[in-house]
Short mmCIF file of C-alpha atoms and ligand atoms in Angstrom, two decimals:
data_model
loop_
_atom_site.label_atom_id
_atom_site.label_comp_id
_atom_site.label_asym_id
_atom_site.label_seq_id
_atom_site.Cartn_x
_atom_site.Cartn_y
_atom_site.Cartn_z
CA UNK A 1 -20.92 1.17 -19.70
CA UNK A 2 -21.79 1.84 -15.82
CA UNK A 3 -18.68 1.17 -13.92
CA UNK A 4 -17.81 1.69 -10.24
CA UNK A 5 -14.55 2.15 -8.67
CA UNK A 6 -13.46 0.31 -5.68
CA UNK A 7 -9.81 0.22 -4.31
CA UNK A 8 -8.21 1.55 -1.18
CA UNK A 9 -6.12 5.18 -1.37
CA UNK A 10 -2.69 4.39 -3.80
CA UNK A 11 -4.43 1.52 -5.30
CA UNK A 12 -4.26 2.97 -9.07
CA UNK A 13 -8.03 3.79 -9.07
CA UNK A 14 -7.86 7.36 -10.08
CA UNK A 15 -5.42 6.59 -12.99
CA UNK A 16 -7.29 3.53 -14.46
CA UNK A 17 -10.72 4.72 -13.87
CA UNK A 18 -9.82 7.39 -16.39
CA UNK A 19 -8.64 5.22 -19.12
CA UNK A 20 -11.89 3.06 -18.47
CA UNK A 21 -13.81 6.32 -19.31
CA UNK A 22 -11.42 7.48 -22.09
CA UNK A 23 -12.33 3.50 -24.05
CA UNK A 24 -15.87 3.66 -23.39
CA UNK A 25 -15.98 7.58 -24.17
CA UNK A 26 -17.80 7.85 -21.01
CA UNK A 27 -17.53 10.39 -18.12
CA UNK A 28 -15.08 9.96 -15.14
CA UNK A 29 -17.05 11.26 -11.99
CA UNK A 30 -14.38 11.25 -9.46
CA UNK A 31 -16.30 12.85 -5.71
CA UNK A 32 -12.26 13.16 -4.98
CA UNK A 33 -11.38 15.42 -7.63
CA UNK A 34 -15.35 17.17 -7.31
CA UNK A 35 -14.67 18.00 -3.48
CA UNK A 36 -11.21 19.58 -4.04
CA UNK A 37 -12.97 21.75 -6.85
CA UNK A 38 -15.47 23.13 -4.20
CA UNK A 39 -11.86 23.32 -1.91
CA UNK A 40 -10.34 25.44 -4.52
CA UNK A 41 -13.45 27.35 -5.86
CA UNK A 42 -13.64 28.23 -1.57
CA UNK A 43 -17.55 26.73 -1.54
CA UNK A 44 -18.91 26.37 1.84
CA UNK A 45 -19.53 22.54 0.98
CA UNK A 46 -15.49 22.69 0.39
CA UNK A 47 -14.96 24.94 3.54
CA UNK A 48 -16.32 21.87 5.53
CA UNK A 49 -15.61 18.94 3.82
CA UNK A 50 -11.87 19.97 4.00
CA UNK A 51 -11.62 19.87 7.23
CA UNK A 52 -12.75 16.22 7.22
CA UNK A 53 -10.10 15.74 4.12
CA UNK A 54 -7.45 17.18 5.40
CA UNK A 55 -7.52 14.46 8.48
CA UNK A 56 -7.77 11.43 5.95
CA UNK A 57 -11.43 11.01 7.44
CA UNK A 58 -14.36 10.72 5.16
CA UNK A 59 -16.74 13.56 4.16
CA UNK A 60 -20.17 13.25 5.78
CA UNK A 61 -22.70 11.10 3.68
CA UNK A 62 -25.11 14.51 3.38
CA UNK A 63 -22.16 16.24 1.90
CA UNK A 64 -21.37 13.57 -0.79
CA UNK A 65 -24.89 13.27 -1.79
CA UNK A 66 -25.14 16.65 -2.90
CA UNK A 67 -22.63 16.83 -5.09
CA UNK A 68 -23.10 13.60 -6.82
CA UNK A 69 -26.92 14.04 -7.52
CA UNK A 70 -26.08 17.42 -8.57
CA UNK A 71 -24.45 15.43 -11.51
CA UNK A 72 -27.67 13.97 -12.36
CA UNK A 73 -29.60 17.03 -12.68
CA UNK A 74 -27.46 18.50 -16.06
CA UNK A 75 -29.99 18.86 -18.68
CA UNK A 76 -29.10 15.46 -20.00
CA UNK A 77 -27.19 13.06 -17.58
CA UNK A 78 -24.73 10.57 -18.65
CA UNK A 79 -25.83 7.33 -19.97
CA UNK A 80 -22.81 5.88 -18.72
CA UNK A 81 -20.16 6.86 -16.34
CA UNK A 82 -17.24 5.47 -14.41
CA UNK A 83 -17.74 6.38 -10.77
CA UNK A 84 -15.01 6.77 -8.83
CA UNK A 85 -14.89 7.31 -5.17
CA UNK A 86 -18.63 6.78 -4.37
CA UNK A 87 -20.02 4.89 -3.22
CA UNK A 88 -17.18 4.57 -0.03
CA UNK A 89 -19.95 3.52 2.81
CA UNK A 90 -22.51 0.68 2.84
CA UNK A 91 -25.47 3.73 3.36
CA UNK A 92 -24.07 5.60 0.12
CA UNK A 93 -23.93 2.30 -2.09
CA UNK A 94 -27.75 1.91 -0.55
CA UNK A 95 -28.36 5.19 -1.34
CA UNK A 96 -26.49 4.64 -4.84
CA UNK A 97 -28.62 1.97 -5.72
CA UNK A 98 -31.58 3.53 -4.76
CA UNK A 99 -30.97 6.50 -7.20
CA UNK A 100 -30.29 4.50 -9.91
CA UNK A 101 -32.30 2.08 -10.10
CA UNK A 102 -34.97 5.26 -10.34
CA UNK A 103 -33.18 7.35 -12.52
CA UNK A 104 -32.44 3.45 -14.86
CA UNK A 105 -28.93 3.47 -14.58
CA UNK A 106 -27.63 0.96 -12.51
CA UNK A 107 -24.13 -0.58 -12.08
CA UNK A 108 -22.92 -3.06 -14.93
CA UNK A 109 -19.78 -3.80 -13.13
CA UNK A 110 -18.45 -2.79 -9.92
CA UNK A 111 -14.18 -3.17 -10.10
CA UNK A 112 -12.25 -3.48 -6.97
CA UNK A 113 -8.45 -2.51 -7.59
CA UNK A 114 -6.75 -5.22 -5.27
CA UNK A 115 -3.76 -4.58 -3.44
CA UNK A 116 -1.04 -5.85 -0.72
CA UNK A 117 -1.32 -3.97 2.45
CA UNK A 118 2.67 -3.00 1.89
CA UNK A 119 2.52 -2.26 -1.31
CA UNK A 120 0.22 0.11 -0.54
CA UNK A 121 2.11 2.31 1.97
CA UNK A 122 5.06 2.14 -0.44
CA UNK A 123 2.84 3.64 -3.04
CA UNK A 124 0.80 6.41 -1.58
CA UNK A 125 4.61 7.70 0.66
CA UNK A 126 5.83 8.15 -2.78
CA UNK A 127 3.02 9.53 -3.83
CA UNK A 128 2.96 12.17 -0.73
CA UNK A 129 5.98 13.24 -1.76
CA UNK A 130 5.20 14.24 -5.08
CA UNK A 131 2.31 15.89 -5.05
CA UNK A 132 2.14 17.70 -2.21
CA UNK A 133 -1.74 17.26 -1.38
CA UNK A 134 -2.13 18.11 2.18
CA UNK A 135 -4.20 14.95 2.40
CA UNK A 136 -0.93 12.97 1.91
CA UNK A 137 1.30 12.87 4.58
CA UNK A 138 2.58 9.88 5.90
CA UNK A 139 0.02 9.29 9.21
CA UNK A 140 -3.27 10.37 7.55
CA UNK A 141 -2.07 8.27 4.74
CA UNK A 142 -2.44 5.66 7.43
CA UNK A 143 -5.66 6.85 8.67
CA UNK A 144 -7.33 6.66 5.48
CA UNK A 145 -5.94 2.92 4.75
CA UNK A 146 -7.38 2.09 8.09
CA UNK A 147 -10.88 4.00 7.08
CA UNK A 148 -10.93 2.03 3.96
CA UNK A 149 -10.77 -1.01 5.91
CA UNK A 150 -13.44 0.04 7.90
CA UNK A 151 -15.76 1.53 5.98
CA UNK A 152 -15.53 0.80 2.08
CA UNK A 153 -14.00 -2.84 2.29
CA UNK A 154 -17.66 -3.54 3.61
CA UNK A 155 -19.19 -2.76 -0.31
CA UNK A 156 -17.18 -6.10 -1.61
CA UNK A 157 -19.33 -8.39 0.14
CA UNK A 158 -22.49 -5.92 -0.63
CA UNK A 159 -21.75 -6.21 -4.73
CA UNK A 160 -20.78 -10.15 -4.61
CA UNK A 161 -23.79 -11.33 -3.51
CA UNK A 162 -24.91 -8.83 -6.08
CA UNK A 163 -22.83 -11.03 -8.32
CA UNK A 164 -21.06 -7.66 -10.08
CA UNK A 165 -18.01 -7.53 -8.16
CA UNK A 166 -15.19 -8.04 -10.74
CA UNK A 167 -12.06 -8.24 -8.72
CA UNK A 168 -8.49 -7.51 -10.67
CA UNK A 169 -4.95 -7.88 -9.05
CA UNK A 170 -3.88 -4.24 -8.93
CA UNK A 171 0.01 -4.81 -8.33
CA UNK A 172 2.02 -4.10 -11.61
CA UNK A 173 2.89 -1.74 -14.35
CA UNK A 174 -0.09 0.93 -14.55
CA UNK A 175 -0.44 -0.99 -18.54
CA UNK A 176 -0.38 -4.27 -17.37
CA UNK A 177 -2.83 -3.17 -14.99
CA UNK A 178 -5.31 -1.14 -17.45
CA UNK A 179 -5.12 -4.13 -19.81
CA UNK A 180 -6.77 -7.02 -17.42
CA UNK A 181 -9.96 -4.41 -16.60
CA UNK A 182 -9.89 -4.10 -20.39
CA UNK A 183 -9.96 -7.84 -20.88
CA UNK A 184 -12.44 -8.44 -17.41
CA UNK A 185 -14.47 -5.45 -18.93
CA UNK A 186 -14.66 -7.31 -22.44
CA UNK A 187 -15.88 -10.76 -20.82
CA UNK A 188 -18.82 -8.88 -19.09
P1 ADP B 201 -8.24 8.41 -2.40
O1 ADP B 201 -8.97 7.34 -3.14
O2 ADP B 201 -6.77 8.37 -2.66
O3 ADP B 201 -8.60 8.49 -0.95
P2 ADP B 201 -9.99 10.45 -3.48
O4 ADP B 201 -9.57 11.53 -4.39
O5 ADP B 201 -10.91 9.41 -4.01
O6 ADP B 201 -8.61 9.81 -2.99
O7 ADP B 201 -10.68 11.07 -2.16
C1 ADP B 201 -10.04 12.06 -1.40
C2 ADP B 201 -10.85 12.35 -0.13
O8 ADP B 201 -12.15 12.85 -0.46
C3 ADP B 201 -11.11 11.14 0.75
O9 ADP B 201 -10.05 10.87 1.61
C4 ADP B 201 -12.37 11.60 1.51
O10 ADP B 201 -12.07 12.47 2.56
C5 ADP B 201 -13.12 12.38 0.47
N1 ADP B 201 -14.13 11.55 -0.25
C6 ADP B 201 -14.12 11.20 -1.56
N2 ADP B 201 -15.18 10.45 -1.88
C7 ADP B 201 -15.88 10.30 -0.74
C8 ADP B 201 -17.09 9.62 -0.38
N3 ADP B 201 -17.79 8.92 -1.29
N4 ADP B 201 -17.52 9.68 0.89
C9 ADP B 201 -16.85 10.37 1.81
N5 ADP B 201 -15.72 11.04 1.57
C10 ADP B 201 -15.22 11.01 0.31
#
């Protein structure tokens, strides 16, 4: 199972894309959760790329690429994975496919968590509150909708004509939610 994660900031992706890893007992590579390890670990790849974070912009491409093919070059790398949070730009998912279509491990499925614009705010200004990630206050949460737009929204049109684009409606219970990519996943 070779699964990529699309859906805007608040759209559940984080949450489902580990249960999708849990089923298939598959890794979740999140570059989210891998950049605010270098953060906290104090890396000069996390010295920069906060900077970037910290204003809801994305990380530069040469940044990202490091620390995802450093994932490829374990001793054995995963057969399968869920990927979440790369590729985010139409020259990463070029990039993306380049690499693994070398290394034979290209995308089954590519799921994009779809969401109302409103929704959206409602969720991640909740979410802000909680959790106190300095990447979550209310205008960068803005920004990064609006960089979304820009720059990832692109990749749907890139996988359709691809014909893996698996779209699922993203509003809901976090269950509900998890159980139609279970049931989309188990039609592929
Ligand atoms: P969210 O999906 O809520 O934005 P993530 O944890 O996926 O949260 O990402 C947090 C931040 O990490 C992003 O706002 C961005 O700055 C950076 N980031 C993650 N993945 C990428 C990527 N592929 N390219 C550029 N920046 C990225």
């Amino acid at each position: 199972m070779r699964v990529l994660m699309l859906g805007a900031p608040g759209s559940g992706k984080g949450t489902q894309g580990v249960r999708i890893a849990e089923r298939y007992n598959v890794p979740h590579i999140s570059t989210g959760e891998l950049l605010r390890a270098h953060v906290k670990d104090g890396t000069k790849l996390g010295r920069v790329a906060k900077v970037h974070m910290d204003r809801g912009d994305l990380v530069p491409d040469v940044l990202i690429y490091a620390i995802i093919l450093d994932q490829l070059i374990e001793p054995e790398p995963p057969r399968g994975y869920v990927l979440d949070g790369f590729p985010r730009t139409l020259p990463q998912a070029q990039i993306a496919y380049e690499v693994a279509k070398e290394m034979d491990m290209t995308f089954d499925a590519v799921l994009c968590l779809d969401i109302p614009h409103d929704e959206l705010m409602r969720r991640l200004e909740e979410r802000g509150r909680g959790s106190g990630r300095a990447d979550d206050q209310e205008a960068t949460i803005r920004h990064r909708i609006e960089v979304y737009e820009e720059k990832t929204l692109p990749l749907l049109d890139y996988y359709k004509e691809r014909g893996i684009l698996v779209r699922i409606d993203a509003v809901g219970g976090v269950d509900e939610v998890t159980q139609r990519i279970f049931d989309a996943l188990d039609r592929l």
